[in-house]
Amino acid sequence: MTDPAAPPPAFGPDLAEVFGPSQQDGGPELVQLLTPEGERVQHPEFDLDFSPEQLRGFYRDMVMVRRIDTESTALQRHGELGIWAQLLGQEAAQVGAGRALRPQDFVFPTYREHGVAWCRGLDPLKLLGLFRGVDHGDWDPEEVNFGLYTIVIGAQTLHATGYAMGMQRDGAVGTGDPDRDAAVIAHFGDGASSQGDVNEAFIFAASYNAPVVFFCQNNQWAISEPIERQTRIPLYQRALGFGFPGVRVDGNDVLATYAVTQAALQRARDGQGPTFVEAYTYRMGAHTTTDDPTRYRLSDDVESWKLKDPISRVEAYLRRNGLADADFFADVSAEADALGARLRDGVKALPDPQPLGIFEHVYAEQTEELRRQHDEFAAYLDSFEGSHA
Amino acid sequence: MSAGTEKITLAKGLNLGLRKAMEDDPKVLLMGEDVGKLGGVFRITDGLQKDFGEDRVIDSPLAESGIVGTAVGMAMRGYRPVVEIQFDGFVYPAYDQIVCQVAKIHFRSKGRIKMPIVIRIPFGGGIGAVEHHSESPEAQFAHTPGLKVVACSNPVDGYWMIQQAIACDDPVIFLEPKRQYHADKAELDDSVTPEPLFTSRVVRPGSDATLLAYGPTVKTAMKAAEAASGEGRSLEVIDLRTLSPLDMGPVLDSVRRTGHAVVVHEAHVNLGMGAELAARITEECFYSLEAPVLRVGGFDTPYPASRIEEEWLPDLDRVLDAVDRSLSF
Ligand SMILES: Cc1ncc(C[n+]2csc(CCOP(=O)(O)OP(=O)(O)O)c2C)c(N)n1
């Protein structure tokens, strides 16, 4: 009997060799612009100047996104949501990527992209409908250029690639006009990187030079399965095998995530094809509110990642450099409180779906059979109302 | 195509129909394995890449989920992709994208996103192929809400139905009886108005029993009806054409008159289209029935090696035998 928790049998390089002695620092290849201590560092390839306003904006975004997350987790505990997919710890990866987008770019999210949704200007209440069970996502993707959440892991990477191929055909790539040139970003997790669809998406994107950025949040875990169960090489290195560049960025560093994603999106908009961005991060909470991470991981790991918190390092930088005063922090905190209160009240006010609505939108052109089932069900429901009268 | 009539095969009808759809709407794209230079392994897309370019007739990597999944994205961007699955048995790698994405996105998005995708599948057996080249997967798709499923059976329908499927805002699984591609010719008159896509049709009137067929078995049913008429039996043949939604009107009218129904398809009988038809006919015309609805189809085994496929496929004799059983009830 083999121990099910043991790593796969050695067959090639030793895992410790591949992932480095510490599996938590991301290795020398990690692009970083702001250290966990809040020190600004330079990078030869991806350096950018950030205005104080931009930095305060990142901070505010991340605080608001974290509040959406903690509030929704609490709402689930109170029975107002059926389930919630937490993003605690992944705020920088999402805000960095989300803020690098232009209005004409299009996002294909998973089920955890609440921070990207925030950057697209989507009302977070809209996200809660899905988790409460009143709809499957009630926003207009075309209005905010943010697709509906996708539950089947990896499926949306192909949609993103096809959409990017459509952009190419629309002449929205490589024209040199910054208001016109567009790109697509596809989000997925480290677990999803093992799916056939993701690998097929890489092949299609490379083959057609599609303007798509594959943005993987390597949060180290796919429910209970560690990254070592998905790959035997650092994930970003996979891209090379498909014929396009891969970059590993510190996903807890909002500046670096922004800089790398922006460069990758610009490559795509310019017609230079796909890029794979691996945002090296950590899922601080559970996979979802139904998960119990104490069954499969060490609290030591969690503790060490707490020291890399994406929000506190920006706060440290702002404070140390006098870029934000106490009023600013108090305002952001008050704004987050107000958002939390709005979500608490708003979620209870989300209307339950109407029974007869289930027959709508199955088809663009309704079938006679569904019309008949609708009418029969309506009569059946009416019969109860009659009996209650 | 010039005005007037022309004698064409099913392959030609589909080819002309695709060409017409591409001329009429610049958003129509063809995608699939070998659809470009080669014109598809059955040559259905012959010459289209030459005339419409590589951006509209797209040779894809060999990845069925990729073909359908990227078509989803193209549709979201406002295109009308027509994808070719090379053979029926190779649709399964794309099954998840078809049933979980293509079929559901309109519903999930409350109608905000349309999925005008046509998935063309050459289906059915009888061509002496190796395994995975002769299957009839229609029930798997007809069982999926959100998909529409049609099967053409002759050149003229091929020409019209493919254009109608492409014009439809719902995703359509478009089944083409591959052994009929190059078999018979029919006269195409481009000036007539076609019947709507989601309708079934009486293709041979009769009064003693009703044969229900679609795709490749329409021809089998017609032959059976021909043979039966020699014995003084009048069989009505209905070409269903649409499997989801089913157009039950002509079926019920017919069975109410004849009192006998026999369904003929190549797919396995267990939980196949015949089961659905039998249930619906029983619900709707129980008192007109003189015999239970009978089914003639492939056995509930994997499709056999080709040297014995003729025994496996429902043929004229098995159909006539079922008619005998029905009439002697
Ligand atoms: C095709 C498929 N298989 C299984 C699941 C169940 N499932 C949901 S999330 C998940 C783990 C995904 O991990 P990862 O891709 O790393 O993303 P993360 O949730 O960690 O962000 C699994 C197995 C699913 N949604 N889809």
PDB file of C-alpha atoms and ligand atoms in Angstrom, chain A residues 85-86 90 94 110-113 150-155 188-195 216-225 227 230 283 287-288, chain B residues 96, ligand 1:
ATOM      1  CA  ALA A  85     -15.896  30.978  -3.139  1.00  0.00           C
ATOM      2  CA  GLN A  86     -13.445  32.976  -1.063  1.00  0.00           C
ATOM      3  CA  GLN A  90      -5.692  36.781  -3.897  1.00  0.00           C
ATOM      4  CA  GLN A  94      -7.034  40.160  -9.198  1.00  0.00           C
ATOM      5  CA  THR A 110     -13.783  31.475 -13.206  1.00  0.00           C
ATOM      6  CA  TYR A 111     -16.077  31.485 -10.175  1.00  0.00           C
ATOM      7  CA  ARG A 112     -13.647  33.383  -7.923  1.00  0.00           C
ATOM      8  CA  GLU A 113     -12.887  36.548  -9.866  1.00  0.00           C
ATOM      9  CA  THR A 150     -17.754  29.459 -15.296  1.00  0.00           C
ATOM     10  CA  ILE A 151     -18.002  26.496 -12.962  1.00  0.00           C
ATOM     11  CA  VAL A 152     -16.593  23.751 -15.184  1.00  0.00           C
ATOM     12  CA  ILE A 153     -12.924  24.380 -14.591  1.00  0.00           C
ATOM     13  CA  GLY A 154     -10.973  25.536 -17.626  1.00  0.00           C
ATOM     14  CA  ALA A 155     -13.907  25.595 -20.073  1.00  0.00           C
ATOM     15  CA  PHE A 188      -8.117  29.969 -14.245  1.00  0.00           C
ATOM     16  CA  GLY A 189      -6.453  28.142 -11.401  1.00  0.00           C
ATOM     17  CA  ASP A 190      -3.459  25.887 -11.014  1.00  0.00           C
ATOM     18  CA  GLY A 191      -5.745  22.862 -10.844  1.00  0.00           C
ATOM     19  CA  ALA A 192      -7.430  23.920 -14.073  1.00  0.00           C
ATOM     20  CA  SER A 193      -4.056  23.965 -15.794  1.00  0.00           C
ATOM     21  CA  SER A 194      -4.304  20.166 -15.897  1.00  0.00           C
ATOM     22  CA  GLN A 195      -7.561  20.214 -17.858  1.00  0.00           C
ATOM     23  CA  CYS A 216      -3.401  31.599 -13.832  1.00  0.00           C
ATOM     24  CA  GLN A 217      -3.673  32.266 -10.136  1.00  0.00           C
ATOM     25  CA  ASN A 218      -1.445  29.616  -8.696  1.00  0.00           C
ATOM     26  CA  ASN A 219      -2.859  29.686  -5.193  1.00  0.00           C
ATOM     27  CA  GLN A 220      -1.049  26.399  -4.480  1.00  0.00           C
ATOM     28  CA  TRP A 221      -4.195  24.347  -3.962  1.00  0.00           C
ATOM     29  CA  ALA A 222      -6.977  22.798  -6.016  1.00  0.00           C
ATOM     30  CA  ILE A 223      -9.341  22.061  -3.170  1.00  0.00           C
ATOM     31  CA  SER A 224      -7.123  19.567  -1.285  1.00  0.00           C
ATOM     32  CA  GLU A 225      -4.647  18.831  -4.046  1.00  0.00           C
ATOM     33  CA  ILE A 227       0.354  22.183  -6.945  1.00  0.00           C
ATOM     34  CA  GLN A 230      -0.717  19.190 -11.186  1.00  0.00           C
ATOM     35  CA  ARG A 283      -5.341  30.800  -0.954  1.00  0.00           C
ATOM     36  CA  HIS A 287     -11.555  26.634  -1.212  1.00  0.00           C
ATOM     37  CA  THR A 288     -15.188  27.495  -0.603  1.00  0.00           C
TER      38      THR A 288
ATOM     39  CA  ASP B  96     -18.749  18.711 -22.287  1.00  0.00           C
TER      40      ASP B  96
HETATM   41  C1  LIG C   1     -14.350  19.886 -14.720  1.00  0.00           C
HETATM   42  C2  LIG C   1     -14.489  20.094 -13.239  1.00  0.00           C
HETATM   43  N1  LIG C   1     -14.037  19.142 -12.390  1.00  0.00           N
HETATM   44  C3  LIG C   1     -14.183  19.305 -11.068  1.00  0.00           C
HETATM   45  C4  LIG C   1     -14.766  20.428 -10.558  1.00  0.00           C
HETATM   46  C5  LIG C   1     -14.937  20.596  -9.046  1.00  0.00           C
HETATM   47  N2  LIG C   1     -13.983  21.640  -8.605  1.00  0.00           N
HETATM   48  C6  LIG C   1     -14.395  22.912  -8.447  1.00  0.00           C
HETATM   49  S1  LIG C   1     -13.127  23.929  -8.107  1.00  0.00           S
HETATM   50  C7  LIG C   1     -12.017  22.680  -8.102  1.00  0.00           C
HETATM   51  C8  LIG C   1     -10.568  22.973  -7.830  1.00  0.00           C
HETATM   52  C9  LIG C   1     -10.025  23.967  -8.793  1.00  0.00           C
HETATM   53  O1  LIG C   1      -8.743  24.341  -8.435  1.00  0.00           O
HETATM   54  P1  LIG C   1      -7.954  25.450  -9.202  1.00  0.00           P
HETATM   55  O2  LIG C   1      -8.130  25.302 -10.667  1.00  0.00           O
HETATM   56  O3  LIG C   1      -6.561  25.442  -8.691  1.00  0.00           O
HETATM   57  O4  LIG C   1      -8.656  26.819  -8.832  1.00  0.00           O
HETATM   58  P2  LIG C   1      -8.927  27.448  -7.412  1.00  0.00           P
HETATM   59  O5  LIG C   1     -10.321  27.050  -7.011  1.00  0.00           O
HETATM   60  O6  LIG C   1      -7.889  26.978  -6.469  1.00  0.00           O
HETATM   61  O7  LIG C   1      -8.858  28.925  -7.611  1.00  0.00           O
HETATM   62  C10 LIG C   1     -12.645  21.477  -8.383  1.00  0.00           C
HETATM   63  C11 LIG C   1     -11.961  20.165  -8.432  1.00  0.00           C
HETATM   64  C12 LIG C   1     -15.213  21.394 -11.479  1.00  0.00           C
HETATM   65  N3  LIG C   1     -15.807  22.522 -11.091  1.00  0.00           N
HETATM   66  N4  LIG C   1     -15.054  21.216 -12.811  1.00  0.00           N
END
